[in-house]
Amino acid sequence: MAFIWRKDVLDAPGAFNILSVGVIFYFTCYFNLQILAGMGRAKSACTAIALALVVNLVFNVVLILWLGIRGAAMATVLSHIVATSFGLRILGKEL
């Protein structure tokens, strides 16, 4: 298969494994942000998303250079962890 696709495409199962672990943080982040929006704190939810976007962008630039597609997966998971942490912190203050 290596003659059809580049080597980094063949690393996709590793990236999938990383994203599979990160799905926990994705759903937690999604639920937290929906709860915040339902409580009238849509601005806080939007701030969490913007923060996650910046974290994802920075880590993508750094990690893709070293780890390829696995680095992109790690950057995505890290950005969801940051957004989840931010959302939980705001929810903790509200409740």
PDB file of N, CA and C in Angstrom:
ATOM      1  N   MET A   1       0.810  -1.196   0.000  1.00  0.00           N
ATOM      2  CA  MET A   1       0.000   0.000   0.000  1.00  0.00           C
ATOM      3  C   MET A   1       0.856   1.263   0.000  1.00  0.00           C
ATOM      4  N   ALA A   2       2.094   1.143   0.412  1.00  0.00           N
ATOM      5  CA  ALA A   2       2.949   2.320   0.520  1.00  0.00           C
ATOM      6  C   ALA A   2       3.196   2.964  -0.840  1.00  0.00           C
ATOM      7  N   PHE A   3       3.081   2.233  -1.915  1.00  0.00           N
ATOM      8  CA  PHE A   3       3.322   2.833  -3.227  1.00  0.00           C
ATOM      9  C   PHE A   3       2.128   3.675  -3.693  1.00  0.00           C
ATOM     10  N   ILE A   4       0.965   3.511  -3.066  1.00  0.00           N
ATOM     11  CA  ILE A   4      -0.211   4.296  -3.433  1.00  0.00           C
ATOM     12  C   ILE A   4      -0.294   5.569  -2.597  1.00  0.00           C
ATOM     13  N   TRP A   5      -0.121   5.432  -1.272  1.00  0.00           N
ATOM     14  CA  TRP A   5      -0.236   6.573  -0.368  1.00  0.00           C
ATOM     15  C   TRP A   5       1.098   6.879   0.275  1.00  0.00           C
ATOM     16  N   ARG A   6       1.228   8.113   0.732  1.00  0.00           N
ATOM     17  CA  ARG A   6       2.436   8.485   1.457  1.00  0.00           C
ATOM     18  C   ARG A   6       2.480   7.744   2.787  1.00  0.00           C
ATOM     19  N   LYS A   7       3.665   7.699   3.387  1.00  0.00           N
ATOM     20  CA  LYS A   7       3.852   6.975   4.638  1.00  0.00           C
ATOM     21  C   LYS A   7       2.993   7.529   5.774  1.00  0.00           C
ATOM     22  N   ASP A   8       2.824   8.857   5.824  1.00  0.00           N
ATOM     23  CA  ASP A   8       2.063   9.423   6.934  1.00  0.00           C
ATOM     24  C   ASP A   8       0.576   9.049   6.874  1.00  0.00           C
ATOM     25  N   VAL A   9       0.063   8.748   5.694  1.00  0.00           N
ATOM     26  CA  VAL A   9      -1.321   8.307   5.586  1.00  0.00           C
ATOM     27  C   VAL A   9      -1.462   6.910   6.179  1.00  0.00           C
ATOM     28  N   LEU A  10      -0.427   6.105   6.075  1.00  0.00           N
ATOM     29  CA  LEU A  10      -0.468   4.759   6.637  1.00  0.00           C
ATOM     30  C   LEU A  10      -0.403   4.775   8.158  1.00  0.00           C
ATOM     31  N   ASP A  11      -0.093   5.935   8.765  1.00  0.00           N
ATOM     32  CA  ASP A  11      -0.095   6.080  10.226  1.00  0.00           C
ATOM     33  C   ASP A  11      -1.486   6.413  10.762  1.00  0.00           C
ATOM     34  N   ALA A  12      -2.498   6.381   9.921  1.00  0.00           N
ATOM     35  CA  ALA A  12      -3.850   6.754  10.333  1.00  0.00           C
ATOM     36  C   ALA A  12      -4.392   5.914  11.491  1.00  0.00           C
ATOM     37  N   PRO A  13      -4.112   4.606  11.579  1.00  0.00           N
ATOM     38  CA  PRO A  13      -4.628   3.866  12.746  1.00  0.00           C
ATOM     39  C   PRO A  13      -4.116   4.418  14.075  1.00  0.00           C
ATOM     40  N   GLY A  14      -2.887   4.890  14.118  1.00  0.00           N
ATOM     41  CA  GLY A  14      -2.359   5.497  15.341  1.00  0.00           C
ATOM     42  C   GLY A  14      -3.105   6.766  15.697  1.00  0.00           C
ATOM     43  N   ALA A  15      -3.389   7.592  14.690  1.00  0.00           N
ATOM     44  CA  ALA A  15      -4.143   8.819  14.924  1.00  0.00           C
ATOM     45  C   ALA A  15      -5.568   8.491  15.367  1.00  0.00           C
ATOM     46  N   PHE A  16      -6.140   7.463  14.778  1.00  0.00           N
ATOM     47  CA  PHE A  16      -7.490   7.056  15.171  1.00  0.00           C
ATOM     48  C   PHE A  16      -7.526   6.610  16.627  1.00  0.00           C
ATOM     49  N   ASN A  17      -6.505   5.888  17.066  1.00  0.00           N
ATOM     50  CA  ASN A  17      -6.430   5.461  18.466  1.00  0.00           C
ATOM     51  C   ASN A  17      -6.356   6.654  19.409  1.00  0.00           C
ATOM     52  N   ILE A  18      -5.586   7.661  19.035  1.00  0.00           N
ATOM     53  CA  ILE A  18      -5.466   8.867  19.853  1.00  0.00           C
ATOM     54  C   ILE A  18      -6.808   9.588  19.919  1.00  0.00           C
ATOM     55  N   LEU A  19      -7.480   9.721  18.774  1.00  0.00           N
ATOM     56  CA  LEU A  19      -8.772  10.394  18.742  1.00  0.00           C
ATOM     57  C   LEU A  19      -9.846   9.590  19.478  1.00  0.00           C
ATOM     58  N   SER A  20      -9.710   8.276  19.483  1.00  0.00           N
ATOM     59  CA  SER A  20     -10.669   7.435  20.211  1.00  0.00           C
ATOM     60  C   SER A  20     -10.607   7.703  21.709  1.00  0.00           C
ATOM     61  N   VAL A  21      -9.424   7.914  22.223  1.00  0.00           N
ATOM     62  CA  VAL A  21      -9.285   8.261  23.641  1.00  0.00           C
ATOM     63  C   VAL A  21      -9.835   9.664  23.882  1.00  0.00           C
ATOM     64  N   GLY A  22      -9.601  10.558  22.952  1.00  0.00           N
ATOM     65  CA  GLY A  22     -10.030  11.947  23.107  1.00  0.00           C
ATOM     66  C   GLY A  22     -11.516  12.173  22.973  1.00  0.00           C
ATOM     67  N   VAL A  23     -12.257  11.185  22.476  1.00  0.00           N
ATOM     68  CA  VAL A  23     -13.694  11.362  22.293  1.00  0.00           C
ATOM     69  C   VAL A  23     -14.396  11.613  23.631  1.00  0.00           C
ATOM     70  N   ILE A  24     -13.836  11.115  24.705  1.00  0.00           N
ATOM     71  CA  ILE A  24     -14.387  11.362  26.038  1.00  0.00           C
ATOM     72  C   ILE A  24     -14.385  12.867  26.316  1.00  0.00           C
ATOM     73  N   PHE A  25     -13.273  13.514  26.000  1.00  0.00           N
ATOM     74  CA  PHE A  25     -13.164  14.955  26.239  1.00  0.00           C
ATOM     75  C   PHE A  25     -14.036  15.738  25.262  1.00  0.00           C
ATOM     76  N   TYR A  26     -14.183  15.236  24.050  1.00  0.00           N
ATOM     77  CA  TYR A  26     -15.028  15.914  23.073  1.00  0.00           C
ATOM     78  C   TYR A  26     -16.470  15.978  23.569  1.00  0.00           C
ATOM     79  N   PHE A  27     -16.994  14.844  23.990  1.00  0.00           N
ATOM     80  CA  PHE A  27     -18.390  14.828  24.449  1.00  0.00           C
ATOM     81  C   PHE A  27     -18.570  15.615  25.738  1.00  0.00           C
ATOM     82  N   THR A  28     -17.606  15.520  26.645  1.00  0.00           N
ATOM     83  CA  THR A  28     -17.687  16.296  27.882  1.00  0.00           C
ATOM     84  C   THR A  28     -17.673  17.789  27.567  1.00  0.00           C
ATOM     85  N   CYS A  29     -16.819  18.182  26.656  1.00  0.00           N
ATOM     86  CA  CYS A  29     -16.745  19.585  26.237  1.00  0.00           C
ATOM     87  C   CYS A  29     -18.069  20.021  25.619  1.00  0.00           C
ATOM     88  N   TYR A  30     -18.602  19.198  24.738  1.00  0.00           N
ATOM     89  CA  TYR A  30     -19.863  19.529  24.064  1.00  0.00           C
ATOM     90  C   TYR A  30     -20.993  19.713  25.079  1.00  0.00           C
ATOM     91  N   PHE A  31     -21.118  18.783  26.011  1.00  0.00           N
ATOM     92  CA  PHE A  31     -22.173  18.887  27.007  1.00  0.00           C
ATOM     93  C   PHE A  31     -21.980  20.110  27.903  1.00  0.00           C
ATOM     94  N   ASN A  32     -20.747  20.361  28.324  1.00  0.00           N
ATOM     95  CA  ASN A  32     -20.477  21.531  29.168  1.00  0.00           C
ATOM     96  C   ASN A  32     -20.862  22.822  28.464  1.00  0.00           C
ATOM     97  N   LEU A  33     -20.484  22.934  27.203  1.00  0.00           N
ATOM     98  CA  LEU A  33     -20.761  24.165  26.472  1.00  0.00           C
ATOM     99  C   LEU A  33     -22.251  24.333  26.215  1.00  0.00           C
ATOM    100  N   GLN A  34     -22.966  23.245  25.994  1.00  0.00           N
ATOM    101  CA  GLN A  34     -24.411  23.337  25.811  1.00  0.00           C
ATOM    102  C   GLN A  34     -25.101  23.742  27.112  1.00  0.00           C
ATOM    103  N   ILE A  35     -24.608  23.231  28.230  1.00  0.00           N
ATOM    104  CA  ILE A  35     -25.157  23.620  29.530  1.00  0.00           C
ATOM    105  C   ILE A  35     -24.903  25.099  29.782  1.00  0.00           C
ATOM    106  N   LEU A  36     -23.691  25.556  29.470  1.00  0.00           N
ATOM    107  CA  LEU A  36     -23.383  26.977  29.643  1.00  0.00           C
ATOM    108  C   LEU A  36     -24.301  27.842  28.782  1.00  0.00           C
ATOM    109  N   ALA A  37     -24.488  27.446  27.544  1.00  0.00           N
ATOM    110  CA  ALA A  37     -25.362  28.228  26.660  1.00  0.00           C
ATOM    111  C   ALA A  37     -26.791  28.224  27.184  1.00  0.00           C
ATOM    112  N   GLY A  38     -27.241  27.104  27.718  1.00  0.00           N
ATOM    113  CA  GLY A  38     -28.582  27.022  28.281  1.00  0.00           C
ATOM    114  C   GLY A  38     -28.760  27.858  29.534  1.00  0.00           C
ATOM    115  N   MET A  39     -27.665  28.096  30.244  1.00  0.00           N
ATOM    116  CA  MET A  39     -27.713  28.918  31.453  1.00  0.00           C
ATOM    117  C   MET A  39     -27.603  30.407  31.137  1.00  0.00           C
ATOM    118  N   GLY A  40     -27.498  30.732  29.846  1.00  0.00           N
ATOM    119  CA  GLY A  40     -27.364  32.132  29.465  1.00  0.00           C
ATOM    120  C   GLY A  40     -25.923  32.607  29.438  1.00  0.00           C
ATOM    121  N   ARG A  41     -24.985  31.682  29.483  1.00  0.00           N
ATOM    122  CA  ARG A  41     -23.560  32.027  29.455  1.00  0.00           C
ATOM    123  C   ARG A  41     -22.956  31.666  28.095  1.00  0.00           C
ATOM    124  N   ALA A  42     -23.641  32.042  27.037  1.00  0.00           N
ATOM    125  CA  ALA A  42     -23.178  31.733  25.684  1.00  0.00           C
ATOM    126  C   ALA A  42     -21.820  32.371  25.395  1.00  0.00           C
ATOM    127  N   LYS A  43     -21.587  33.537  25.988  1.00  0.00           N
ATOM    128  CA  LYS A  43     -20.295  34.202  25.772  1.00  0.00           C
ATOM    129  C   LYS A  43     -19.161  33.368  26.362  1.00  0.00           C
ATOM    130  N   SER A  44     -19.377  32.753  27.507  1.00  0.00           N
ATOM    131  CA  SER A  44     -18.363  31.881  28.103  1.00  0.00           C
ATOM    132  C   SER A  44     -18.137  30.648  27.244  1.00  0.00           C
ATOM    133  N   ALA A  45     -19.218  30.094  26.691  1.00  0.00           N
ATOM    134  CA  ALA A  45     -19.095  28.939  25.810  1.00  0.00           C
ATOM    135  C   ALA A  45     -18.303  29.305  24.552  1.00  0.00           C
ATOM    136  N   CYS A  46     -18.580  30.466  24.017  1.00  0.00           N
ATOM    137  CA  CYS A  46     -17.861  30.934  22.828  1.00  0.00           C
ATOM    138  C   CYS A  46     -16.390  31.186  23.142  1.00  0.00           C
ATOM    139  N   THR A  47     -16.111  31.697  24.331  1.00  0.00           N
ATOM    140  CA  THR A  47     -14.725  31.908  24.754  1.00  0.00           C
ATOM    141  C   THR A  47     -13.983  30.584  24.854  1.00  0.00           C
ATOM    142  N   ALA A  48     -14.645  29.556  25.375  1.00  0.00           N
ATOM    143  CA  ALA A  48     -14.028  28.233  25.480  1.00  0.00           C
ATOM    144  C   ALA A  48     -13.707  27.672  24.099  1.00  0.00           C
ATOM    145  N   ILE A  49     -14.618  27.868  23.158  1.00  0.00           N
ATOM    146  CA  ILE A  49     -14.387  27.388  21.797  1.00  0.00           C
ATOM    147  C   ILE A  49     -13.236  28.147  21.148  1.00  0.00           C
ATOM    148  N   ALA A  50     -13.189  29.454  21.346  1.00  0.00           N
ATOM    149  CA  ALA A  50     -12.101  30.259  20.783  1.00  0.00           C
ATOM    150  C   ALA A  50     -10.759  29.867  21.393  1.00  0.00           C
ATOM    151  N   LEU A  51     -10.741  29.617  22.690  1.00  0.00           N
ATOM    152  CA  LEU A  51      -9.519  29.179  23.364  1.00  0.00           C
ATOM    153  C   LEU A  51      -9.056  27.830  22.810  1.00  0.00           C
ATOM    154  N   ALA A  52      -9.998  26.909  22.630  1.00  0.00           N
ATOM    155  CA  ALA A  52      -9.664  25.598  22.068  1.00  0.00           C
ATOM    156  C   ALA A  52      -9.130  25.733  20.641  1.00  0.00           C
ATOM    157  N   LEU A  53      -9.700  26.651  19.878  1.00  0.00           N
ATOM    158  CA  LEU A  53      -9.247  26.870  18.510  1.00  0.00           C
ATOM    159  C   LEU A  53      -7.795  27.348  18.480  1.00  0.00           C
ATOM    160  N   VAL A  54      -7.472  28.295  19.347  1.00  0.00           N
ATOM    161  CA  VAL A  54      -6.101  28.814  19.405  1.00  0.00           C
ATOM    162  C   VAL A  54      -5.124  27.714  19.854  1.00  0.00           C
ATOM    163  N   VAL A  55      -5.517  26.952  20.872  1.00  0.00           N
ATOM    164  CA  VAL A  55      -4.666  25.855  21.360  1.00  0.00           C
ATOM    165  C   VAL A  55      -4.450  24.832  20.252  1.00  0.00           C
ATOM    166  N   ASN A  56      -5.511  24.500  19.528  1.00  0.00           N
ATOM    167  CA  ASN A  56      -5.403  23.530  18.441  1.00  0.00           C
ATOM    168  C   ASN A  56      -4.471  24.042  17.349  1.00  0.00           C
ATOM    169  N   LEU A  57      -4.605  25.301  17.014  1.00  0.00           N
ATOM    170  CA  LEU A  57      -3.759  25.887  15.974  1.00  0.00           C
ATOM    171  C   LEU A  57      -2.285  25.855  16.370  1.00  0.00           C
ATOM    172  N   VAL A  58      -1.987  26.289  17.575  1.00  0.00           N
ATOM    173  CA  VAL A  58      -0.593  26.325  18.040  1.00  0.00           C
ATOM    174  C   VAL A  58       0.002  24.917  18.111  1.00  0.00           C
ATOM    175  N   PHE A  59      -0.739  23.985  18.718  1.00  0.00           N
ATOM    176  CA  PHE A  59      -0.217  22.635  18.834  1.00  0.00           C
ATOM    177  C   PHE A  59      -0.138  21.928  17.484  1.00  0.00           C
ATOM    178  N   ASN A  60      -1.036  22.241  16.551  1.00  0.00           N
ATOM    179  CA  ASN A  60      -0.934  21.667  15.209  1.00  0.00           C
ATOM    180  C   ASN A  60       0.371  22.073  14.541  1.00  0.00           C
ATOM    181  N   VAL A  61       0.690  23.359  14.632  1.00  0.00           N
ATOM    182  CA  VAL A  61       1.921  23.847  14.001  1.00  0.00           C
ATOM    183  C   VAL A  61       3.142  23.127  14.584  1.00  0.00           C
ATOM    184  N   VAL A  62       3.148  22.952  15.896  1.00  0.00           N
ATOM    185  CA  VAL A  62       4.302  22.347  16.556  1.00  0.00           C
ATOM    186  C   VAL A  62       4.328  20.834  16.361  1.00  0.00           C
ATOM    187  N   LEU A  63       3.220  20.168  16.638  1.00  0.00           N
ATOM    188  CA  LEU A  63       3.220  18.708  16.670  1.00  0.00           C
ATOM    189  C   LEU A  63       3.202  18.043  15.294  1.00  0.00           C
ATOM    190  N   ILE A  64       2.600  18.681  14.309  1.00  0.00           N
ATOM    191  CA  ILE A  64       2.585  18.073  12.973  1.00  0.00           C
ATOM    192  C   ILE A  64       3.998  17.989  12.407  1.00  0.00           C
ATOM    193  N   LEU A  65       4.815  18.978  12.722  1.00  0.00           N
ATOM    194  CA  LEU A  65       6.195  18.933  12.226  1.00  0.00           C
ATOM    195  C   LEU A  65       6.958  17.728  12.772  1.00  0.00           C
ATOM    196  N   TRP A  66       6.686  17.354  14.029  1.00  0.00           N
ATOM    197  CA  TRP A  66       7.420  16.258  14.655  1.00  0.00           C
ATOM    198  C   TRP A  66       6.745  14.906  14.485  1.00  0.00           C
ATOM    199  N   LEU A  67       5.421  14.876  14.581  1.00  0.00           N
ATOM    200  CA  LEU A  67       4.724  13.599  14.654  1.00  0.00           C
ATOM    201  C   LEU A  67       3.773  13.325  13.489  1.00  0.00           C
ATOM    202  N   GLY A  68       3.638  14.259  12.586  1.00  0.00           N
ATOM    203  CA  GLY A  68       2.764  14.049  11.436  1.00  0.00           C
ATOM    204  C   GLY A  68       1.300  13.995  11.836  1.00  0.00           C
ATOM    205  N   ILE A  69       0.583  13.019  11.278  1.00  0.00           N
ATOM    206  CA  ILE A  69      -0.855  12.914  11.512  1.00  0.00           C
ATOM    207  C   ILE A  69      -1.171  12.617  12.972  1.00  0.00           C
ATOM    208  N   ARG A  70      -0.280  11.913  13.645  1.00  0.00           N
ATOM    209  CA  ARG A  70      -0.486  11.653  15.073  1.00  0.00           C
ATOM    210  C   ARG A  70      -0.395  12.954  15.873  1.00  0.00           C
ATOM    211  N   GLY A  71       0.459  13.852  15.446  1.00  0.00           N
ATOM    212  CA  GLY A  71       0.554  15.152  16.102  1.00  0.00           C
ATOM    213  C   GLY A  71      -0.725  15.963  15.946  1.00  0.00           C
ATOM    214  N   ALA A  72      -1.343  15.873  14.774  1.00  0.00           N
ATOM    215  CA  ALA A  72      -2.619  16.566  14.565  1.00  0.00           C
ATOM    216  C   ALA A  72      -3.694  15.997  15.475  1.00  0.00           C
ATOM    217  N   ALA A  73      -3.694  14.680  15.624  1.00  0.00           N
ATOM    218  CA  ALA A  73      -4.666  14.048  16.523  1.00  0.00           C
ATOM    219  C   ALA A  73      -4.422  14.470  17.968  1.00  0.00           C
ATOM    220  N   MET A  74      -3.158  14.509  18.377  1.00  0.00           N
ATOM    221  CA  MET A  74      -2.844  14.935  19.749  1.00  0.00           C
ATOM    222  C   MET A  74      -3.243  16.384  19.981  1.00  0.00           C
ATOM    223  N   ALA A  75      -3.018  17.237  18.990  1.00  0.00           N
ATOM    224  CA  ALA A  75      -3.398  18.647  19.121  1.00  0.00           C
ATOM    225  C   ALA A  75      -4.902  18.788  19.279  1.00  0.00           C
ATOM    226  N   THR A  76      -5.656  17.994  18.544  1.00  0.00           N
ATOM    227  CA  THR A  76      -7.109  18.043  18.647  1.00  0.00           C
ATOM    228  C   THR A  76      -7.577  17.615  20.029  1.00  0.00           C
ATOM    229  N   VAL A  77      -7.003  16.522  20.534  1.00  0.00           N
ATOM    230  CA  VAL A  77      -7.378  16.036  21.865  1.00  0.00           C
ATOM    231  C   VAL A  77      -6.996  17.064  22.931  1.00  0.00           C
ATOM    232  N   LEU A  78      -5.812  17.656  22.818  1.00  0.00           N
ATOM    233  CA  LEU A  78      -5.394  18.670  23.790  1.00  0.00           C
ATOM    234  C   LEU A  78      -6.320  19.882  23.777  1.00  0.00           C
ATOM    235  N   SER A  79      -6.771  20.279  22.595  1.00  0.00           N
ATOM    236  CA  SER A  79      -7.672  21.429  22.529  1.00  0.00           C
ATOM    237  C   SER A  79      -9.017  21.104  23.184  1.00  0.00           C
ATOM    238  N   HIS A  80      -9.478  19.874  23.043  1.00  0.00           N
ATOM    239  CA  HIS A  80     -10.730  19.492  23.711  1.00  0.00           C
ATOM    240  C   HIS A  80     -10.550  19.407  25.220  1.00  0.00           C
ATOM    241  N   ILE A  81      -9.378  18.991  25.664  1.00  0.00           N
ATOM    242  CA  ILE A  81      -9.097  18.960  27.105  1.00  0.00           C
ATOM    243  C   ILE A  81      -9.117  20.380  27.670  1.00  0.00           C
ATOM    244  N   VAL A  82      -8.526  21.316  26.946  1.00  0.00           N
ATOM    245  CA  VAL A  82      -8.517  22.713  27.394  1.00  0.00           C
ATOM    246  C   VAL A  82      -9.938  23.272  27.451  1.00  0.00           C
ATOM    247  N   ALA A  83     -10.721  23.027  26.412  1.00  0.00           N
ATOM    248  CA  ALA A  83     -12.095  23.534  26.399  1.00  0.00           C
ATOM    249  C   ALA A  83     -12.931  22.887  27.499  1.00  0.00           C
ATOM    250  N   THR A  84     -12.730  21.593  27.734  1.00  0.00           N
ATOM    251  CA  THR A  84     -13.453  20.906  28.805  1.00  0.00           C
ATOM    252  C   THR A  84     -13.083  21.492  30.157  1.00  0.00           C
ATOM    253  N   SER A  85     -11.800  21.714  30.383  1.00  0.00           N
ATOM    254  CA  SER A  85     -11.341  22.284  31.659  1.00  0.00           C
ATOM    255  C   SER A  85     -11.911  23.676  31.875  1.00  0.00           C
ATOM    256  N   PHE A  86     -11.895  24.484  30.828  1.00  0.00           N
ATOM    257  CA  PHE A  86     -12.439  25.842  30.924  1.00  0.00           C
ATOM    258  C   PHE A  86     -13.933  25.797  31.222  1.00  0.00           C
ATOM    259  N   GLY A  87     -14.653  24.938  30.507  1.00  0.00           N
ATOM    260  CA  GLY A  87     -16.097  24.821  30.725  1.00  0.00           C
ATOM    261  C   GLY A  87     -16.427  24.327  32.122  1.00  0.00           C
ATOM    262  N   LEU A  88     -15.678  23.345  32.613  1.00  0.00           N
ATOM    263  CA  LEU A  88     -15.912  22.840  33.971  1.00  0.00           C
ATOM    264  C   LEU A  88     -15.614  23.896  35.023  1.00  0.00           C
ATOM    265  N   ARG A  89     -14.586  24.692  34.775  1.00  0.00           N
ATOM    266  CA  ARG A  89     -14.257  25.765  35.716  1.00  0.00           C
ATOM    267  C   ARG A  89     -15.379  26.800  35.799  1.00  0.00           C
ATOM    268  N   ILE A  90     -15.909  27.184  34.645  1.00  0.00           N
ATOM    269  CA  ILE A  90     -17.010  28.149  34.619  1.00  0.00           C
ATOM    270  C   ILE A  90     -18.259  27.546  35.262  1.00  0.00           C
ATOM    271  N   LEU A  91     -18.550  26.277  34.955  1.00  0.00           N
ATOM    272  CA  LEU A  91     -19.714  25.624  35.559  1.00  0.00           C
ATOM    273  C   LEU A  91     -19.559  25.513  37.068  1.00  0.00           C
ATOM    274  N   GLY A  92     -18.361  25.244  37.522  1.00  0.00           N
ATOM    275  CA  GLY A  92     -18.105  25.154  38.962  1.00  0.00           C
ATOM    276  C   GLY A  92     -18.367  26.472  39.670  1.00  0.00           C
ATOM    277  N   LYS A  93     -18.046  27.561  39.024  1.00  0.00           N
ATOM    278  CA  LYS A  93     -18.308  28.878  39.603  1.00  0.00           C
ATOM    279  C   LYS A  93     -19.795  29.213  39.610  1.00  0.00           C
ATOM    280  N   GLU A  94     -20.510  28.742  38.600  1.00  0.00           N
ATOM    281  CA  GLU A  94     -21.937  29.050  38.474  1.00  0.00           C
ATOM    282  C   GLU A  94     -22.803  28.223  39.413  1.00  0.00           C
ATOM    283  N   LEU A  95     -22.370  27.005  39.689  1.00  0.00           N
ATOM    284  CA  LEU A  95     -23.229  26.117  40.492  1.00  0.00           C
ATOM    285  C   LEU A  95     -22.907  26.172  41.933  1.00  0.00           C
TER     286      LEU A  95
END
